[in-house]
Tab-separated table of C-alpha atoms and ligand atoms in Angstrom:
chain	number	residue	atom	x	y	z
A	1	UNK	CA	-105.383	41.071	4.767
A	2	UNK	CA	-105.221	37.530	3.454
A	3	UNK	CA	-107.425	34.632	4.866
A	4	UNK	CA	-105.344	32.355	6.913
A	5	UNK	CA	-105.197	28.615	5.190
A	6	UNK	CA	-104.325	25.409	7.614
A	7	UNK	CA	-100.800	24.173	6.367
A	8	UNK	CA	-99.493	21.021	7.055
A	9	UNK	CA	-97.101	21.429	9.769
A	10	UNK	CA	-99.988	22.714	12.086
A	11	UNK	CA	-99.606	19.712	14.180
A	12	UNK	CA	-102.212	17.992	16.309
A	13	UNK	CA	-101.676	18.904	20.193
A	14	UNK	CA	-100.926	15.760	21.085
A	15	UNK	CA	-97.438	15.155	19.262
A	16	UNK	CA	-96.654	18.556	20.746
A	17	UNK	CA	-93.977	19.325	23.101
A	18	UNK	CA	-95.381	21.024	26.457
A	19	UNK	CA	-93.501	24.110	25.881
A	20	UNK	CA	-93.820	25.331	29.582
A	21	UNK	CA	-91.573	22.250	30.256
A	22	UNK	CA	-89.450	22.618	27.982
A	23	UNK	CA	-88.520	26.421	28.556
A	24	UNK	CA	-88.133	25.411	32.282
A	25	UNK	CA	-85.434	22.327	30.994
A	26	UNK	CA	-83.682	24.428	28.922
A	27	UNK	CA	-83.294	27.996	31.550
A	28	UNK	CA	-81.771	24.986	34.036
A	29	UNK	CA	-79.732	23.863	31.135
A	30	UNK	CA	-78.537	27.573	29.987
A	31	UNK	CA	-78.465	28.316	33.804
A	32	UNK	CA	-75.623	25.443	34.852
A	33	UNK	CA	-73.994	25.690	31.741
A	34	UNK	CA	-73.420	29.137	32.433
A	35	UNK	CA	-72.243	28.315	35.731
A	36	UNK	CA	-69.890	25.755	34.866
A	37	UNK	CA	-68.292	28.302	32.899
A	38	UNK	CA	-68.078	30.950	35.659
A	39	UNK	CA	-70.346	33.801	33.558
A	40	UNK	CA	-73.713	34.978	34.874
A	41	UNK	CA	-76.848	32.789	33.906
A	42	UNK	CA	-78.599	33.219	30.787
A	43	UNK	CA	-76.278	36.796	30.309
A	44	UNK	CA	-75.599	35.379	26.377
A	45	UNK	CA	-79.929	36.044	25.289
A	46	UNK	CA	-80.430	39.450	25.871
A	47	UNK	CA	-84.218	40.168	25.861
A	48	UNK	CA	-84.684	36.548	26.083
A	49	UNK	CA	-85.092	34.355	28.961
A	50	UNK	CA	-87.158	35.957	32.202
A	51	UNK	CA	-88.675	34.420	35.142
A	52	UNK	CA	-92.917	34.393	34.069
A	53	UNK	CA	-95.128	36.340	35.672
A	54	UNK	CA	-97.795	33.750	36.634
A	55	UNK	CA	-100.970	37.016	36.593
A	56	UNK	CA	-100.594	36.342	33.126
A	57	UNK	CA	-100.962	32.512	32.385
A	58	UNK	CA	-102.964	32.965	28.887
A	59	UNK	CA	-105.782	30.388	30.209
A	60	UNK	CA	-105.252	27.916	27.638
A	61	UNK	CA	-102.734	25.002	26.362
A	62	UNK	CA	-99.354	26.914	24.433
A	63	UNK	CA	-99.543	27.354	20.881
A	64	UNK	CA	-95.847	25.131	19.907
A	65	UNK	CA	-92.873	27.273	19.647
A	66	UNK	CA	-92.621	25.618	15.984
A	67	UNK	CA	-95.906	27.080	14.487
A	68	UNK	CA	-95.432	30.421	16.681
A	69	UNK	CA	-92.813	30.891	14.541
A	70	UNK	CA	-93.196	29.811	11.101
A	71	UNK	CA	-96.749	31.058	10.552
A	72	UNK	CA	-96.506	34.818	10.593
A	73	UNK	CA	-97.755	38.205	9.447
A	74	UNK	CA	-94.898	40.581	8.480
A	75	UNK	CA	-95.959	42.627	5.057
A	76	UNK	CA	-92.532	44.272	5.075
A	77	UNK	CA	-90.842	40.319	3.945
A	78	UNK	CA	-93.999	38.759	2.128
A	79	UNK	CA	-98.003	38.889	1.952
A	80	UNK	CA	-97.904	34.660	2.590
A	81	UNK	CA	-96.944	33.203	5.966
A	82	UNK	CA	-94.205	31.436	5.363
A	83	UNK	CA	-91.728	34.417	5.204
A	84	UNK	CA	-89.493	33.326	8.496
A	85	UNK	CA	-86.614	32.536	6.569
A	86	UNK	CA	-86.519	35.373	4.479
A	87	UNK	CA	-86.682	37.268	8.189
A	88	UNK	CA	-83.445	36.180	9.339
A	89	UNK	CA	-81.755	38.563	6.479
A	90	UNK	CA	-82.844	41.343	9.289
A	91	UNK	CA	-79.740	42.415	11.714
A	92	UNK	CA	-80.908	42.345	15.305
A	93	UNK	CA	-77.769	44.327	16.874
A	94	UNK	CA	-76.982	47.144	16.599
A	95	UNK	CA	-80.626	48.727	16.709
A	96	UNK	CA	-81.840	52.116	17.938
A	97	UNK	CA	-84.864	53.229	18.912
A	98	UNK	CA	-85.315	56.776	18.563
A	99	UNK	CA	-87.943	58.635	20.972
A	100	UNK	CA	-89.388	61.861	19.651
A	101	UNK	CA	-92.377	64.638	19.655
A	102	UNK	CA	-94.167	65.953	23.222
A	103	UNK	CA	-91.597	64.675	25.443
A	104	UNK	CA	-89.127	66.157	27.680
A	105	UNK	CA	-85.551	65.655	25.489
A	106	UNK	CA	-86.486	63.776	22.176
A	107	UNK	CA	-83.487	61.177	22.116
A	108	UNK	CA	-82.349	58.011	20.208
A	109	UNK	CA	-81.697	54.784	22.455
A	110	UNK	CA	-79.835	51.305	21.613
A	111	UNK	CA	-81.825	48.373	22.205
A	112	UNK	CA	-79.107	46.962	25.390
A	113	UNK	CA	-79.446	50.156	27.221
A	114	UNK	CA	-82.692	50.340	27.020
A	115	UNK	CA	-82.669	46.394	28.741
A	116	UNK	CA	-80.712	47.908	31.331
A	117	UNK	CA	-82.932	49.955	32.409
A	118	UNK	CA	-85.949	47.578	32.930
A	119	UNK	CA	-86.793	44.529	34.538
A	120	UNK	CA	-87.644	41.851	32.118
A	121	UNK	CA	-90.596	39.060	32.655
A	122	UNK	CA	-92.251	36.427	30.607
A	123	UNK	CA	-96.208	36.729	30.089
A	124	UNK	CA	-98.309	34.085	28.489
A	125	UNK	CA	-100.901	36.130	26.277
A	126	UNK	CA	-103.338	35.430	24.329
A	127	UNK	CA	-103.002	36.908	20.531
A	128	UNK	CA	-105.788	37.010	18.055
A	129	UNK	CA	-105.343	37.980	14.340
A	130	UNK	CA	-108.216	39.676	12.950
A	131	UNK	CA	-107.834	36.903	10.024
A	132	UNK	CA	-109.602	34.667	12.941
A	133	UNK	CA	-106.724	32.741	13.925
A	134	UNK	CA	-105.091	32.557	17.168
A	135	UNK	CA	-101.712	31.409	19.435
A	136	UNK	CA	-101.254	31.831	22.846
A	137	UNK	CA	-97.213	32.249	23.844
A	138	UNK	CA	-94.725	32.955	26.339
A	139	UNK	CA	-93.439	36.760	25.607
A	140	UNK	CA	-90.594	38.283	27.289
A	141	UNK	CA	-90.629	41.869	27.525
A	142	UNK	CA	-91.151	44.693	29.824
A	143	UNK	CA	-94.663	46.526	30.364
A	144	UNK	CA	-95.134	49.443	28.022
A	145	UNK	CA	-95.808	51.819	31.536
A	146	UNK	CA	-92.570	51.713	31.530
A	147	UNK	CA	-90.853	52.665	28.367
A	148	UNK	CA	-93.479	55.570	28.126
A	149	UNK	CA	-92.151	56.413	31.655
A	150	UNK	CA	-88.358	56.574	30.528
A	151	UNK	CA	-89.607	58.642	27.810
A	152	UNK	CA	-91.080	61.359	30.021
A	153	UNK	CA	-93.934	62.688	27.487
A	154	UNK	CA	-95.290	66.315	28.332
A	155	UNK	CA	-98.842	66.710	29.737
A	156	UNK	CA	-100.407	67.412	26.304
A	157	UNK	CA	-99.008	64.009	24.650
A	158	UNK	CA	-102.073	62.059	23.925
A	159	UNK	CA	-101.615	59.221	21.586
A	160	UNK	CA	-98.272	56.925	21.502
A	161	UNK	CA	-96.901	55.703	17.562
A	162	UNK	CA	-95.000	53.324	16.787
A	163	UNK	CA	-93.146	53.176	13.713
A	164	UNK	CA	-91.627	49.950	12.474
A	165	UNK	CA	-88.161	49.228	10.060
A	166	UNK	CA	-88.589	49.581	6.903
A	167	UNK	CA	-84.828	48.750	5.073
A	168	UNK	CA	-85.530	47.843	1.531
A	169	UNK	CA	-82.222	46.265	1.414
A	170	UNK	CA	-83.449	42.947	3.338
A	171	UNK	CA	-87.486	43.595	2.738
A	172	UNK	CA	-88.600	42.733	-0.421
A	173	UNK	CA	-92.272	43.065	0.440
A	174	UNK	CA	-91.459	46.723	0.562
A	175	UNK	CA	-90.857	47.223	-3.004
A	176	UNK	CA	-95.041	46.725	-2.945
A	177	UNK	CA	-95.532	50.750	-3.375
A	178	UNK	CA	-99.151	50.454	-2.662
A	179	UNK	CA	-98.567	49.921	0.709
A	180	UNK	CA	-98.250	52.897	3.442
A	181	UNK	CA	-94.950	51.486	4.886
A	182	UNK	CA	-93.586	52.504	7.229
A	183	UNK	CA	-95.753	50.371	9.218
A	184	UNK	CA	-97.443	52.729	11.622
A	185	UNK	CA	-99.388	51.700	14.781
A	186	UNK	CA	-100.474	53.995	17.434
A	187	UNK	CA	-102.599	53.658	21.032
A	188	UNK	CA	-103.863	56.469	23.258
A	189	UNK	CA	-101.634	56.848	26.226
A	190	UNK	CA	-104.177	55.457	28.679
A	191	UNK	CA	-104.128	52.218	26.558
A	192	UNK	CA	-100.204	52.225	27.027
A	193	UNK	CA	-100.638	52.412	30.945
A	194	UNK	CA	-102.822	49.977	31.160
A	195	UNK	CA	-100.798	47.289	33.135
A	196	UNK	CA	-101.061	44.617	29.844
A	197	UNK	CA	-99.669	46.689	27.066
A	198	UNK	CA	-96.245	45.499	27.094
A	199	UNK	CA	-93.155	45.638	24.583
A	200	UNK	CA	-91.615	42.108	24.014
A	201	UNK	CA	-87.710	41.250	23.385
A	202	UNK	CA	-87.723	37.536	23.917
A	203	UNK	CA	-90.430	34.960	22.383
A	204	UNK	CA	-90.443	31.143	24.333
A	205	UNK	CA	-87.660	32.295	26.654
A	206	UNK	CA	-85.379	32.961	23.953
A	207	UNK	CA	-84.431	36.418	21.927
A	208	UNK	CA	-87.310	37.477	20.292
A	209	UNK	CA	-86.745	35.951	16.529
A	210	UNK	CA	-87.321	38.474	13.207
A	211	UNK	CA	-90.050	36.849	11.999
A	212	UNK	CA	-91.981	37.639	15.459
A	213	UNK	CA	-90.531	40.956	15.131
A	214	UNK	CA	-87.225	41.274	16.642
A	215	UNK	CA	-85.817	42.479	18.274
A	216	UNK	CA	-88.383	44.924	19.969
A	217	UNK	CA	-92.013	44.885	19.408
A	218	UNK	CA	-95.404	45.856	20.566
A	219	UNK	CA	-97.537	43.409	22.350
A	220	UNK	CA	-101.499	44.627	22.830
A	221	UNK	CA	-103.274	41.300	24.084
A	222	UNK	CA	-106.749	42.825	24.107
A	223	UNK	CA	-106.535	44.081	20.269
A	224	UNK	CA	-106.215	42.668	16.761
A	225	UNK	CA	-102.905	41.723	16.052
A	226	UNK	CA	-101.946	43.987	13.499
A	227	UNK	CA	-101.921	46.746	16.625
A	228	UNK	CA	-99.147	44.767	17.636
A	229	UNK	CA	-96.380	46.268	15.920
A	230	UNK	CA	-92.894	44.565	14.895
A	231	UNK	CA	-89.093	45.794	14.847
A	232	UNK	CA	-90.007	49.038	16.060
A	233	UNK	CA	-87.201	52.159	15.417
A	234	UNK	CA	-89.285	54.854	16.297
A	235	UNK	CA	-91.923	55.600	18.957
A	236	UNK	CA	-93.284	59.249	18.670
A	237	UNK	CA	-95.698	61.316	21.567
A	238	UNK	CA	-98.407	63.224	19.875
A	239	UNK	CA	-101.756	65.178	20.472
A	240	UNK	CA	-102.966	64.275	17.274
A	241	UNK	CA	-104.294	60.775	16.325
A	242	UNK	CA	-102.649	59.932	13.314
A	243	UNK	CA	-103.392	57.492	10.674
A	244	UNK	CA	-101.825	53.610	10.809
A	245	UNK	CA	-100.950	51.306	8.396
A	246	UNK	CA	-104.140	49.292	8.203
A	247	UNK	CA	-106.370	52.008	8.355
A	248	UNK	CA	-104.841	54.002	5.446
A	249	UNK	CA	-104.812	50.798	3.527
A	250	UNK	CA	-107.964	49.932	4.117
A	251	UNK	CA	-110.334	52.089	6.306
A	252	UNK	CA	-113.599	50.472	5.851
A	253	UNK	CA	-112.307	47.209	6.691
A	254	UNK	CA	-109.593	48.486	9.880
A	255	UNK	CA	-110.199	50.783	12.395
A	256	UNK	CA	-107.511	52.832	14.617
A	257	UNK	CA	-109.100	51.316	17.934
A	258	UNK	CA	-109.883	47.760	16.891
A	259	UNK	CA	-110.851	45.944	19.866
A	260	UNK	CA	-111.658	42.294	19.730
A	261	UNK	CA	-115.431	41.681	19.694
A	262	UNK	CA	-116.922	38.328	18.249
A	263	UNK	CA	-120.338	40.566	18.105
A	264	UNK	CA	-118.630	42.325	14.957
A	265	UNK	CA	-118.094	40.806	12.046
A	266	UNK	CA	-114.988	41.815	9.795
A	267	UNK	CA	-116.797	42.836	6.434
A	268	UNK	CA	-115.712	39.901	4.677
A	269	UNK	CA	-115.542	37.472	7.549
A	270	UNK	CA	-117.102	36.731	10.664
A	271	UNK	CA	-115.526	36.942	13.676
A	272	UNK	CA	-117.483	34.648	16.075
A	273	UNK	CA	-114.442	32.117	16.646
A	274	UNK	CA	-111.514	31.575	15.822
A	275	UNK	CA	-108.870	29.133	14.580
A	276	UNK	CA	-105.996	27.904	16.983
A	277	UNK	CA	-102.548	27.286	15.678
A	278	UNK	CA	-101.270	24.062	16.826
A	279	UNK	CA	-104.390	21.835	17.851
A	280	UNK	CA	-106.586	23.684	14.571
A	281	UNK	CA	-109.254	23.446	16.913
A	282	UNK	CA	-112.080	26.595	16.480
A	283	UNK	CA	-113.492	28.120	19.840
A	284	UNK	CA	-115.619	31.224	20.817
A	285	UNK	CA	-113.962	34.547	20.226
A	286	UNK	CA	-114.193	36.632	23.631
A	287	UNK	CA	-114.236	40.352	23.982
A	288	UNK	CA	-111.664	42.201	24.569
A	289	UNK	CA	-110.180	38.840	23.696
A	290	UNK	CA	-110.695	37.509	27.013
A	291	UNK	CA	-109.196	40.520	28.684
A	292	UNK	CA	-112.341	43.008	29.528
A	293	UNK	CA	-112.124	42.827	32.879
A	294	UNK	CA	-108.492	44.733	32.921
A	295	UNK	CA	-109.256	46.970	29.793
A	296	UNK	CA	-112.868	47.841	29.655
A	297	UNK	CA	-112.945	50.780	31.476
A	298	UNK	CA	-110.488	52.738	29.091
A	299	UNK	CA	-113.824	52.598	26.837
A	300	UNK	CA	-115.863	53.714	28.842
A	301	UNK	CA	-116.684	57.495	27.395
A	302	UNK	CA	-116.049	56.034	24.088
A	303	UNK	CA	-118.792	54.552	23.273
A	304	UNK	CA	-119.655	57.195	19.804
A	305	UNK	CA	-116.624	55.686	18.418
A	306	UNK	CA	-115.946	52.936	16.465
A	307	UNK	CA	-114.155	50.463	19.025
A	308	UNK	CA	-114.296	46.732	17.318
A	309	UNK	CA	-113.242	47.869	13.936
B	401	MTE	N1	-95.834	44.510	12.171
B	401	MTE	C1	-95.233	44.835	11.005
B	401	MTE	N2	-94.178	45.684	11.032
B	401	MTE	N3	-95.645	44.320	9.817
B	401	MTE	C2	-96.725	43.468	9.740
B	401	MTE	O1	-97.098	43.047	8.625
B	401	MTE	N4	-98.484	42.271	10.968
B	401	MTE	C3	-99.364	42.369	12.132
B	401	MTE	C4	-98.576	42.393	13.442
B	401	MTE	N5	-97.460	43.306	13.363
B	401	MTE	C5	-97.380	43.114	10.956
B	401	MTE	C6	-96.885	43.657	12.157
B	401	MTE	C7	-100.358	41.280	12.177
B	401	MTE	S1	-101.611	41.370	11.041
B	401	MTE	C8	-100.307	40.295	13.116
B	401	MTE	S2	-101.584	39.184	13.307
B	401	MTE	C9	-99.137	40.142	13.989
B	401	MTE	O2	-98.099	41.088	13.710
B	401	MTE	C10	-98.570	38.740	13.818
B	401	MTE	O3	-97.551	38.525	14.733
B	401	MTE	P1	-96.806	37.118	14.719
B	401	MTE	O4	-96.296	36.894	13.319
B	401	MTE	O5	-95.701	37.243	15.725
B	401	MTE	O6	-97.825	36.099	15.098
């Protein structure tokens, strides 16, 4: 994985906008609008706008909407950051998202059903590349609980992979044959009922854009952020722990659990702090990335295996 450079457009926090205001201005705005016009609020961003869930306040200022997304990590469009425009090329609607493996009726599911049968929210997380830079942002999305739920896996499912889009027709990065795609990312299914691993369709109370990985994606706050897999197709139930992108790729240097730990250095970097987008400013890594106290316990009887990495 590439070392993350400072570009210029990572602006200083104070010629920011407060994003928390202006996501509350523009719901009101979308909300009357809508209302003037006699259609239900908000009903034209599907997976997008969702009343916040204030458990989940991130703890620190918003990383702007503006670098959230045009600095981003998506290997299937380009190995730099700058590949958001190149992301639009990907259609949003129609997607599927096919469920298969150890559940009860292996089935394929469009992405507005599936939003019909949940109850959207917005979360402030924390996220934490393991190239040491970080963004805290507004998600929309649904906890994962709840999509395994819907997908009623059998007693002897024990891991939960996700398997991202790969259509060569709008992802040039893909034409790389070195690397493993599809991207593959996979947690055990007590990580996916723990109450923060969540799926996100909307990014700053707005659709989630391509470049973040929309439509659907996987949000894991307490992990690296390549566990966080984008424009997911395919989610699979399995008793066998199978082998994901980054590890395949590169399995001295990324691990299948990879935990955030500032204790454990990457083998080419440390990862004592890290780098904020927006303000640039560097602060103390935390374990678990701040989020021990919900997740620690799922390690527990772990401790022979390799957790941080
Ligand atoms: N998902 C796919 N399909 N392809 C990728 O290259 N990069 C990962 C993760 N999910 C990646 C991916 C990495 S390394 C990070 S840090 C996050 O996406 C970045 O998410 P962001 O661009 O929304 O900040």
């Amino acid at each position: 994985m590439l070392i993350a450079r400072r570009r210029g457009w990572e602006l200083p926090e104070s010629v920011v906008t407060q994003e928390a205001l202006a996501i509350g201005r523009r719901a009101v705005l979308a909300g009357s609008a809508a209302l003037a016009l006699g259609g239900p609020a908000l009903a034209a961003e599907p997976g997008g706008a969702a009343p916040r869930n204030p458990k989940y306040d991130g703890g620190r200022p918003l990383t702007a909407e503006k670098d959230a997304t045009t600095y981003n990590n998506y290997y299937e469009f380009s190995e730099e950051k700058d590949l958001w425009e190149a992301a639009q090329a990907l259609p949003q609607r129609p997607w599927t998202i096919k469920l298969d493996g150890m559940i009860k009726q292996p089935r394929t599911i469009g992405i507005d059903d599936l939003l019909k049968q949940v109850t959207l929210e917005e979360r402030v997380y924390r996220h934490r590349c393991v190239e040491a830079w970080a963004m805290t942002v507004p998600w929309t999305g649904f906890p994962l609980a709840k999509l395994v739920a819907l997908a009623e896996p059998l007693g002897s499912a024990k891991f939960v992979v996700f398997q991202t889009d790969a259509d060569k027709k709008v992802m040039p990065g893909l034409r790389r044959s070195f690397y493993p795609f599809p991207y593959t990312e996979a947690v055990t299914i007590e990580e996916a009922g723990n109450e923060l691993a969540f799926i996100s369709t909307g990014l700053y109370g707005k659709p989630l854009p391509p470049q973040n990985g929309g439509p659907i994606r996987l949000t894991i706050p307490w992990k690296y952020g390549f566990k966080s897999a984008k424009s997911v197709v395919k989610i699979s139930f399995t008793d066998k722990r199978p082998t994901t992108f980054w590890e395949a790729l590169g399995p001295s240097e990324y691990g299948f659990w990879a935990n955030v730990n500032p204790a454990v250095p990457h083998p080419r970097w440390s990862q004592a702090s890290e780098r904020l987008l927006t303000s640039g400013d560097r602060v103390p890594t935390q374990i678990y990335n701040g989020y021990g106290p919900y997740v620690a316990a799922l390690y527990a009887d772990k401790k022979s295996e390799k957790l941080f990495m």
